[in-house]
PDB file of C-alpha atoms in Angstrom:
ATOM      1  CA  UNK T   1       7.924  -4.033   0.885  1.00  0.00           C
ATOM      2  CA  UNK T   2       7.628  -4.703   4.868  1.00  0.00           C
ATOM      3  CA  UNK T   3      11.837  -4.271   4.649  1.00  0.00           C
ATOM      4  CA  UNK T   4      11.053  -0.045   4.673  1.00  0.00           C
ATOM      5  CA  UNK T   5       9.733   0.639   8.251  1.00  0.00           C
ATOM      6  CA  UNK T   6      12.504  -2.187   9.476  1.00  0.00           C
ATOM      7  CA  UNK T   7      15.185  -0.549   7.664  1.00  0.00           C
ATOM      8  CA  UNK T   8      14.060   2.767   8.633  1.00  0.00           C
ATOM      9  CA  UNK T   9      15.123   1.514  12.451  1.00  0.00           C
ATOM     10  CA  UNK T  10      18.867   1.595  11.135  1.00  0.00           C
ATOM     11  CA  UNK T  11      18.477   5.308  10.723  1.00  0.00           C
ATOM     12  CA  UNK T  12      18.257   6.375  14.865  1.00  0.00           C
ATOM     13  CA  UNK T  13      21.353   5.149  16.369  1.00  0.00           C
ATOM     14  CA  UNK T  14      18.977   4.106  19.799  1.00  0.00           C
ATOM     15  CA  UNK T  15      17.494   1.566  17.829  1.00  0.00           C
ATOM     16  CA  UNK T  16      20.242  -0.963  16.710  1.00  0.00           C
ATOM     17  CA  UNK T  17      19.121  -3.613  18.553  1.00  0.00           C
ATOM     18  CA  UNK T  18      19.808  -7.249  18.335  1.00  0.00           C
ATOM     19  CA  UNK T  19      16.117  -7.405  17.674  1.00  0.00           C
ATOM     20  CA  UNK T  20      16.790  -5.346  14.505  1.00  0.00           C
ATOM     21  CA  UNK T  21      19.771  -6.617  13.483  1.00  0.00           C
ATOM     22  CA  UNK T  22      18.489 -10.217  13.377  1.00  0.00           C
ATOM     23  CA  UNK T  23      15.153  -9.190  11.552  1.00  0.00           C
ATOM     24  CA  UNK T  24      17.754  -7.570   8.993  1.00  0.00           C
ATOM     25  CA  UNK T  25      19.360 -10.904   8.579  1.00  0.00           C
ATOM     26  CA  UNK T  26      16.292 -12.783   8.052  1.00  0.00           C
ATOM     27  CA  UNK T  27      15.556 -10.321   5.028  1.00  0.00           C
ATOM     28  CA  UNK T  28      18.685 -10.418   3.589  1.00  0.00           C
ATOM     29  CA  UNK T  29      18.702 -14.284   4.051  1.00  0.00           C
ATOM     30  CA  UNK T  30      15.304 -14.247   1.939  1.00  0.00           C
ATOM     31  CA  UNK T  31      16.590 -11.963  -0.636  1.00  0.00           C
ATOM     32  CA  UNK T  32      19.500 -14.327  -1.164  1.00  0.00           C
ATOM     33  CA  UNK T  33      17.230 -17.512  -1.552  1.00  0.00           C
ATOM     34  CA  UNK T  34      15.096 -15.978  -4.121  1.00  0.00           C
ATOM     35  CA  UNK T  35      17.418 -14.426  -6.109  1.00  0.00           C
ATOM     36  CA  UNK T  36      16.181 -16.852  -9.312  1.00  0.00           C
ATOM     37  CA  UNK T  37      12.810 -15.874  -8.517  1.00  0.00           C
ATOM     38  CA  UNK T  38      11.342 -14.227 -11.336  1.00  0.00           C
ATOM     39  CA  UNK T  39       8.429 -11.686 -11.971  1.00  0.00           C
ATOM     40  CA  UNK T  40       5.677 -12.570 -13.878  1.00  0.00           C
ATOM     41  CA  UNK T  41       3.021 -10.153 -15.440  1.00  0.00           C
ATOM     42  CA  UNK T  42      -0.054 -10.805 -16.820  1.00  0.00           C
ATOM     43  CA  UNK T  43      -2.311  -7.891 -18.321  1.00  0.00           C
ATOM     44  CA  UNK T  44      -6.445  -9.164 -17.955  1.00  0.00           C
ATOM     45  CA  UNK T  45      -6.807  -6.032 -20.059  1.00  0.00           C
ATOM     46  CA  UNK T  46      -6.458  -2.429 -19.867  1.00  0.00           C
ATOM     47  CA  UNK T  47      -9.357  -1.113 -19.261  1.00  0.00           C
ATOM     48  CA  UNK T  48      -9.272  -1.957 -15.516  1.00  0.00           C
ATOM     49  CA  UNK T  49      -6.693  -0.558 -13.433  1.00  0.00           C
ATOM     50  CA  UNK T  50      -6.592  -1.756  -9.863  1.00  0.00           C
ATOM     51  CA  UNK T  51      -4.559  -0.303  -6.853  1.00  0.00           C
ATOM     52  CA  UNK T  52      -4.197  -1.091  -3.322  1.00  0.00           C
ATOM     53  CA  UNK T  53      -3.459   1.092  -0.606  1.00  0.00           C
ATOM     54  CA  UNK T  54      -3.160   0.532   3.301  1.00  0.00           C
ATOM     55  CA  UNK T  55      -1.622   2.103   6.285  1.00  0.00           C
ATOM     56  CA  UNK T  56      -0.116   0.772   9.541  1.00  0.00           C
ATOM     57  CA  UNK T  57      -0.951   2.679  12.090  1.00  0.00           C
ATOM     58  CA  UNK T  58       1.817   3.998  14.207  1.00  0.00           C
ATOM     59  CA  UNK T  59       4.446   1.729  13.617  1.00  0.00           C
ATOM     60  CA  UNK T  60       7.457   3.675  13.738  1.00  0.00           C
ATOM     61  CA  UNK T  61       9.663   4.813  16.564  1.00  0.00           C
ATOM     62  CA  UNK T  62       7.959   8.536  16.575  1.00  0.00           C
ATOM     63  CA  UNK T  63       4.378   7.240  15.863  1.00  0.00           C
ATOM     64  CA  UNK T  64       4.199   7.615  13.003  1.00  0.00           C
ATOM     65  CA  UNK T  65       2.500   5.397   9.930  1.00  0.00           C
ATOM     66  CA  UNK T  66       3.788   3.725   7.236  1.00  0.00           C
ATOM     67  CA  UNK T  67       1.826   3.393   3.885  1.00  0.00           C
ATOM     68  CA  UNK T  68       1.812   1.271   0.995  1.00  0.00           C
ATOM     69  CA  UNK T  69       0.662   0.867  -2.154  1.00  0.00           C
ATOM     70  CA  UNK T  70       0.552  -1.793  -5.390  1.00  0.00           C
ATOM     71  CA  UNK T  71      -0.833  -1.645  -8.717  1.00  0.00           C
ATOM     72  CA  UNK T  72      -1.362  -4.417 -10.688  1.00  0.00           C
ATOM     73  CA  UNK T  73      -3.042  -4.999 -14.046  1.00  0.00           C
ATOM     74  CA  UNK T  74      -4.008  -8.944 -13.088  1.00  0.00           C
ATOM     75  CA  UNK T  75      -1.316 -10.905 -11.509  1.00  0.00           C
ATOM     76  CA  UNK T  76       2.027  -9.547 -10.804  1.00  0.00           C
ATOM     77  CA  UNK T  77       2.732  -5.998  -9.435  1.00  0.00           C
ATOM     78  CA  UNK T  78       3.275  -3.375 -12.288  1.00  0.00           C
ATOM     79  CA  UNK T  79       3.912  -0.549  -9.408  1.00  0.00           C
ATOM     80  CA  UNK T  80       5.150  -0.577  -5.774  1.00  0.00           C
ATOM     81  CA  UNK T  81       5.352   1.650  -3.301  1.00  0.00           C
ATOM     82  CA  UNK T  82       6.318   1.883   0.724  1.00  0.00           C
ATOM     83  CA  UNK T  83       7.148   4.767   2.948  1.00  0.00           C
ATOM     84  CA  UNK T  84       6.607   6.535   6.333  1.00  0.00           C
ATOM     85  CA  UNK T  85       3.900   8.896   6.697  1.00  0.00           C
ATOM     86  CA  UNK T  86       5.459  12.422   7.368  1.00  0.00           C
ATOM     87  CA  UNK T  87       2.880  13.306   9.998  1.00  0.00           C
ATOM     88  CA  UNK T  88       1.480  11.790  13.110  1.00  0.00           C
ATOM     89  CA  UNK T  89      -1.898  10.606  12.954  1.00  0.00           C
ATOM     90  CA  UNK T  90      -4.737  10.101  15.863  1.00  0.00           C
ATOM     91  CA  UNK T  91      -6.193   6.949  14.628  1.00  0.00           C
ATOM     92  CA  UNK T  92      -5.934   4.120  11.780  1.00  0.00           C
ATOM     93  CA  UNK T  93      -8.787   5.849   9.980  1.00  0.00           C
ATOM     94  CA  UNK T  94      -6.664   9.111   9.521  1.00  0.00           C
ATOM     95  CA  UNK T  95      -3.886   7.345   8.676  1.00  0.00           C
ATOM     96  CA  UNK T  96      -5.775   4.943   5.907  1.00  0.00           C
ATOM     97  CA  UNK T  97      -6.579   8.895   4.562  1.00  0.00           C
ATOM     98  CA  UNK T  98      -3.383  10.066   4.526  1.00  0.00           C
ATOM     99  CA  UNK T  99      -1.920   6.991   3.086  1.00  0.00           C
ATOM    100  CA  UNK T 100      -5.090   7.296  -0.576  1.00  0.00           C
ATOM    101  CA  UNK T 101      -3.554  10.759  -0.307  1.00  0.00           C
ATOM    102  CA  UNK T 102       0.063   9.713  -0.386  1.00  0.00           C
ATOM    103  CA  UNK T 103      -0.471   7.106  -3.215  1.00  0.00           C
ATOM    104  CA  UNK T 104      -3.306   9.620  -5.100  1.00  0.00           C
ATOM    105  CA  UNK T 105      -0.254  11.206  -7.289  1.00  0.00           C
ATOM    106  CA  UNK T 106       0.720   7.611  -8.533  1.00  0.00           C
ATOM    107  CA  UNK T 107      -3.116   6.295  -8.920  1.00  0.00           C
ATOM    108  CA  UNK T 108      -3.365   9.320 -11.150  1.00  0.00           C
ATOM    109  CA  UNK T 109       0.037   9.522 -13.029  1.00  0.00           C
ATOM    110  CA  UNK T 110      -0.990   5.408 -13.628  1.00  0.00           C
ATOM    111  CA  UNK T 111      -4.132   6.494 -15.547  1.00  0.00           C
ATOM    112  CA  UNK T 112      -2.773   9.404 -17.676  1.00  0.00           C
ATOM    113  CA  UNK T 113       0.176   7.324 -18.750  1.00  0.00           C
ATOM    114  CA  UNK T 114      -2.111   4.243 -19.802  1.00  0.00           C
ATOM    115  CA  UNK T 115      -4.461   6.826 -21.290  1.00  0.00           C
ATOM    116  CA  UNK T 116      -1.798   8.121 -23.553  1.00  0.00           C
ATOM    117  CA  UNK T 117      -0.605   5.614 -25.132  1.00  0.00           C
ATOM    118  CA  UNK T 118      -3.641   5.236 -27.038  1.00  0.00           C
ATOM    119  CA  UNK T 119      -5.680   2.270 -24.323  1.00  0.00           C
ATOM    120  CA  UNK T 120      -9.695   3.545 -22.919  1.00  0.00           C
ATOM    121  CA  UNK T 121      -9.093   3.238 -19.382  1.00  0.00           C
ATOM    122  CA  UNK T 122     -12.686   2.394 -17.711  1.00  0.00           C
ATOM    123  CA  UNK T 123     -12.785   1.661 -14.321  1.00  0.00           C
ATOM    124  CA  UNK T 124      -9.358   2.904 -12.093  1.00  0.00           C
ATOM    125  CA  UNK T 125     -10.251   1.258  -9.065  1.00  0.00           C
ATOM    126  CA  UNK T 126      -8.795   1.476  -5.657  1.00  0.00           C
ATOM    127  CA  UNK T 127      -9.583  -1.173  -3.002  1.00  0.00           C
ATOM    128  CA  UNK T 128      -9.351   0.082   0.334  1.00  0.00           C
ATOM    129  CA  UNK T 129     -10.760  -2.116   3.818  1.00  0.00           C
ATOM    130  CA  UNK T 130     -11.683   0.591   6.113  1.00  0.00           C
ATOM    131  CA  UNK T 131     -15.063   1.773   5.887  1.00  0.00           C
ATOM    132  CA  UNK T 132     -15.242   4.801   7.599  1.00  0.00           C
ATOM    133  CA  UNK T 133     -11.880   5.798   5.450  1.00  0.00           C
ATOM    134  CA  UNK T 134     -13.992   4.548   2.087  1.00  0.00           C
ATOM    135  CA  UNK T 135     -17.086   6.906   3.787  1.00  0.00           C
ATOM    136  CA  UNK T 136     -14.532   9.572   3.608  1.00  0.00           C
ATOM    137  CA  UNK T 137     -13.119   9.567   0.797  1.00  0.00           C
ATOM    138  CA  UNK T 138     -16.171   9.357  -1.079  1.00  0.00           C
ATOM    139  CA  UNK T 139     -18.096  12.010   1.115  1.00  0.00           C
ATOM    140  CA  UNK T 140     -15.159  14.608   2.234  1.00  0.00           C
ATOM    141  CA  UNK T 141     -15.919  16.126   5.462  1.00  0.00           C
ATOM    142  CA  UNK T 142     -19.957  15.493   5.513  1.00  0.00           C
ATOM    143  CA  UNK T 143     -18.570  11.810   6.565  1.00  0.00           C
ATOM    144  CA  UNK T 144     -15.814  13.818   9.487  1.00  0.00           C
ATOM    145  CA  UNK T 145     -17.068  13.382  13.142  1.00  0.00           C
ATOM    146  CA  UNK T 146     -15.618  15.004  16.167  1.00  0.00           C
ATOM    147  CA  UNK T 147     -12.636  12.576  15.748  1.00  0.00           C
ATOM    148  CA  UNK T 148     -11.638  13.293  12.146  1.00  0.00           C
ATOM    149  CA  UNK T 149     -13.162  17.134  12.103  1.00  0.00           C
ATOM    150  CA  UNK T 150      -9.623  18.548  12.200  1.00  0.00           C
ATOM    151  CA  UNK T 151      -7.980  16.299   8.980  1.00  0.00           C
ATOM    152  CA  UNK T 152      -6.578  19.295   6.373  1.00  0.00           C
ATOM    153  CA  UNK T 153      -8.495  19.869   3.000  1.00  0.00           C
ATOM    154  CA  UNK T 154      -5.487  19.003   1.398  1.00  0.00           C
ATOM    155  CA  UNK T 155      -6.424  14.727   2.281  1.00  0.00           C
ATOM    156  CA  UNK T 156      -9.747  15.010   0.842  1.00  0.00           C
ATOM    157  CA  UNK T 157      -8.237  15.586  -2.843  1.00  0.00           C
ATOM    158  CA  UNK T 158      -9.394  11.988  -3.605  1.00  0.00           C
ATOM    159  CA  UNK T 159     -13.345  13.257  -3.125  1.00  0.00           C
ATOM    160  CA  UNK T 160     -12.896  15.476  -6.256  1.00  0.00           C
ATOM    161  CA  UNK T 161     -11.148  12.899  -8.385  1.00  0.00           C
ATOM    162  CA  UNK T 162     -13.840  10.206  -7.132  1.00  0.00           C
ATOM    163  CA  UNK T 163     -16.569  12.772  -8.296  1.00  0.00           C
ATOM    164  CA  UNK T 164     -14.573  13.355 -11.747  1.00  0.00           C
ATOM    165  CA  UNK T 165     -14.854   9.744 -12.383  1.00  0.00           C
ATOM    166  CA  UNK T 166     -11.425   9.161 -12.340  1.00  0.00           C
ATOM    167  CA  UNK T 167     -11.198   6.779  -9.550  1.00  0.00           C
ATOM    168  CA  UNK T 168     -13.692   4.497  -7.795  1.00  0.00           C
ATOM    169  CA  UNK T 169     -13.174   3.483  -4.377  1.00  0.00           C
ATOM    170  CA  UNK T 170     -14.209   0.141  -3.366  1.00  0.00           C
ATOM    171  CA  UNK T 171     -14.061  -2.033   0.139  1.00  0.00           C
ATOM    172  CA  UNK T 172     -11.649  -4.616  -0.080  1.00  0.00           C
ATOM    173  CA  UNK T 173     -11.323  -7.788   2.667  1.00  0.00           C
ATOM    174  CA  UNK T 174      -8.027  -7.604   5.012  1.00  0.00           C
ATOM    175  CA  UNK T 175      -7.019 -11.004   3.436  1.00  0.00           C
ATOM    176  CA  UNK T 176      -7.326  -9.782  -0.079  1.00  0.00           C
ATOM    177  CA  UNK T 177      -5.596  -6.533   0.660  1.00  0.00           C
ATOM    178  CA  UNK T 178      -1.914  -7.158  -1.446  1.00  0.00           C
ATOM    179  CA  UNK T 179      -0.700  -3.643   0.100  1.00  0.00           C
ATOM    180  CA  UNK T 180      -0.044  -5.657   3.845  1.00  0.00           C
ATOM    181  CA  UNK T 181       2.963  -6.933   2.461  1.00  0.00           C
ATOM    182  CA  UNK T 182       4.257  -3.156   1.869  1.00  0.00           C
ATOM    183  CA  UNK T 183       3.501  -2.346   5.530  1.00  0.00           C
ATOM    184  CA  UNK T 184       3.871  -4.548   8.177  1.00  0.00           C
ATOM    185  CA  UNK T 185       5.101  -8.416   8.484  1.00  0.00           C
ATOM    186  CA  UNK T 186       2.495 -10.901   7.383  1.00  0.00           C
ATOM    187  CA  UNK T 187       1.877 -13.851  10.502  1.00  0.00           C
ATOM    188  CA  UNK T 188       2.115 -17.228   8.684  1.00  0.00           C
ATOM    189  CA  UNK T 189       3.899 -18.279   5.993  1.00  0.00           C
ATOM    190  CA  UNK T 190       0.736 -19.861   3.870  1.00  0.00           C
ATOM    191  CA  UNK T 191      -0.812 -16.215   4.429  1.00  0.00           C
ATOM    192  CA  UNK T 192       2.864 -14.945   3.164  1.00  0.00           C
ATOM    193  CA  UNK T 193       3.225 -17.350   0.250  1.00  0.00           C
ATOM    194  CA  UNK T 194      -0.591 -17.061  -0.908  1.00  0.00           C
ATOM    195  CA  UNK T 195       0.647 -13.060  -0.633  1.00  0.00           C
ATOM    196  CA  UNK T 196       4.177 -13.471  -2.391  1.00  0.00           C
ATOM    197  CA  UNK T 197       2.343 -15.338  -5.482  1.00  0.00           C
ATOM    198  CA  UNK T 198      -0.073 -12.585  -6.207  1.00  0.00           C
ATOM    199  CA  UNK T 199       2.347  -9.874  -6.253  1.00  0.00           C
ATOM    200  CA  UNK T 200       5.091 -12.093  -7.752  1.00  0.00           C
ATOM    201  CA  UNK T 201       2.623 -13.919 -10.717  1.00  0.00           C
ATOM    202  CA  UNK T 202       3.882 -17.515  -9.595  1.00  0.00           C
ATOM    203  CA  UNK T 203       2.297 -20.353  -7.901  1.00  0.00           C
ATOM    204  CA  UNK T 204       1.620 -20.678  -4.303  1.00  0.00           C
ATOM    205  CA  UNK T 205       3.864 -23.813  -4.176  1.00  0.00           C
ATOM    206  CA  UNK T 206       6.789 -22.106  -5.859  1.00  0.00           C
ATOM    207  CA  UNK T 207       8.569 -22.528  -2.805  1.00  0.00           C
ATOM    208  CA  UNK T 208       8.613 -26.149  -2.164  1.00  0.00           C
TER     209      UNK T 208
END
């Protein structure tokens, strides 16, 4: 979750703040007051796989982004992933791309395994809420301008699985985007609760 790119602070001795260091208390003070909380999953059916990936643009000390990623077969997360982007990137687009391209390994190994044990996987969708990243991915570099011209072949991998059927790429709202929670801190705590009972299975008002 959001605890990676904060953690990751710990890491370059310039960093330990008391900024830090009090953000790493608040987390561990959360962690301790839902330690009975427990993880509900609910399959819809399996036919429908559904992933969500986003990217925080240059939050980290050297620039660069931080992606994550959640798969979830209706409510509760099945899969979960955060980490920092190995590369710098020159713009949120780019590092949206990077981040499909980070998760595409997962997305993939996600349908095989469902596939093999015997279920007809449909529709493996992944919701993304940039457009010109969506434009992208679906188009390779017919969609590149003079800003993204320069992005590696390597990133456009998702264009031939999109074209093989094996994913579809669709535009998801910022507020219905359950990857935010992977990547940065999320302002309000109805936005955090409506967030932490998607991912979690529970109800919004677990917490009172």
């Amino acid at each position: 979750m959001w605890v990676s790119p904060e953690c990751h602070h710990f890491w370059v001795p310039k960093l330990h703040t008391t900024l830090y260091t009090s953000t790493l208390k608040r987390v561990l003070e959360y962690l301790y007051g839902t330690r009975h909380m427990k993880l509900c999953l609910t399959a819809e059916d399996l036919e429908n796989i559904t992933w969500w990936v986003d990217a925080s643009y240059a939050v980290h000390w050297d620039s660069r982004s931080h992606t994550g990623m959640i798969m979830s077969l209706g409510l509760g997360v099945v899969m979960s992933g955060s980490w920092r982007q190995k590369l710098s990137m020159g713009s949120s687009t780019e590092a949206e791309l990077v981040g499909i391209d980070d998760a595409l390994k997962y997305i993939m190994w996600g349908l095989y395994f469902i596939q093999a044990q015997g279920f007809k996987v449909k529709k493996n969708i992944l919701m993304q809420y940039n457009k010109s990243t969506i434009l992208m991915a679906n188009n390779g570099r017919f969609s590149c301008t003079k800003r993204t011209k320069h992005i590696k072949n390597r990133y456009f991998m998702i264009k031939d699985k999109i074209g093989q059927g094996e994913v579809i790429i669709q535009y998801c709202p910022t507020d219905d985007m359950w990857a935010d929670i992977n990547t940065k801190a999320l302002q309000g705590s109805s936005l955090f609760y409506k967030m932490q009972a998607r991912l979690m299975g529970i109800d919004e008002d677990y917490h009172n």
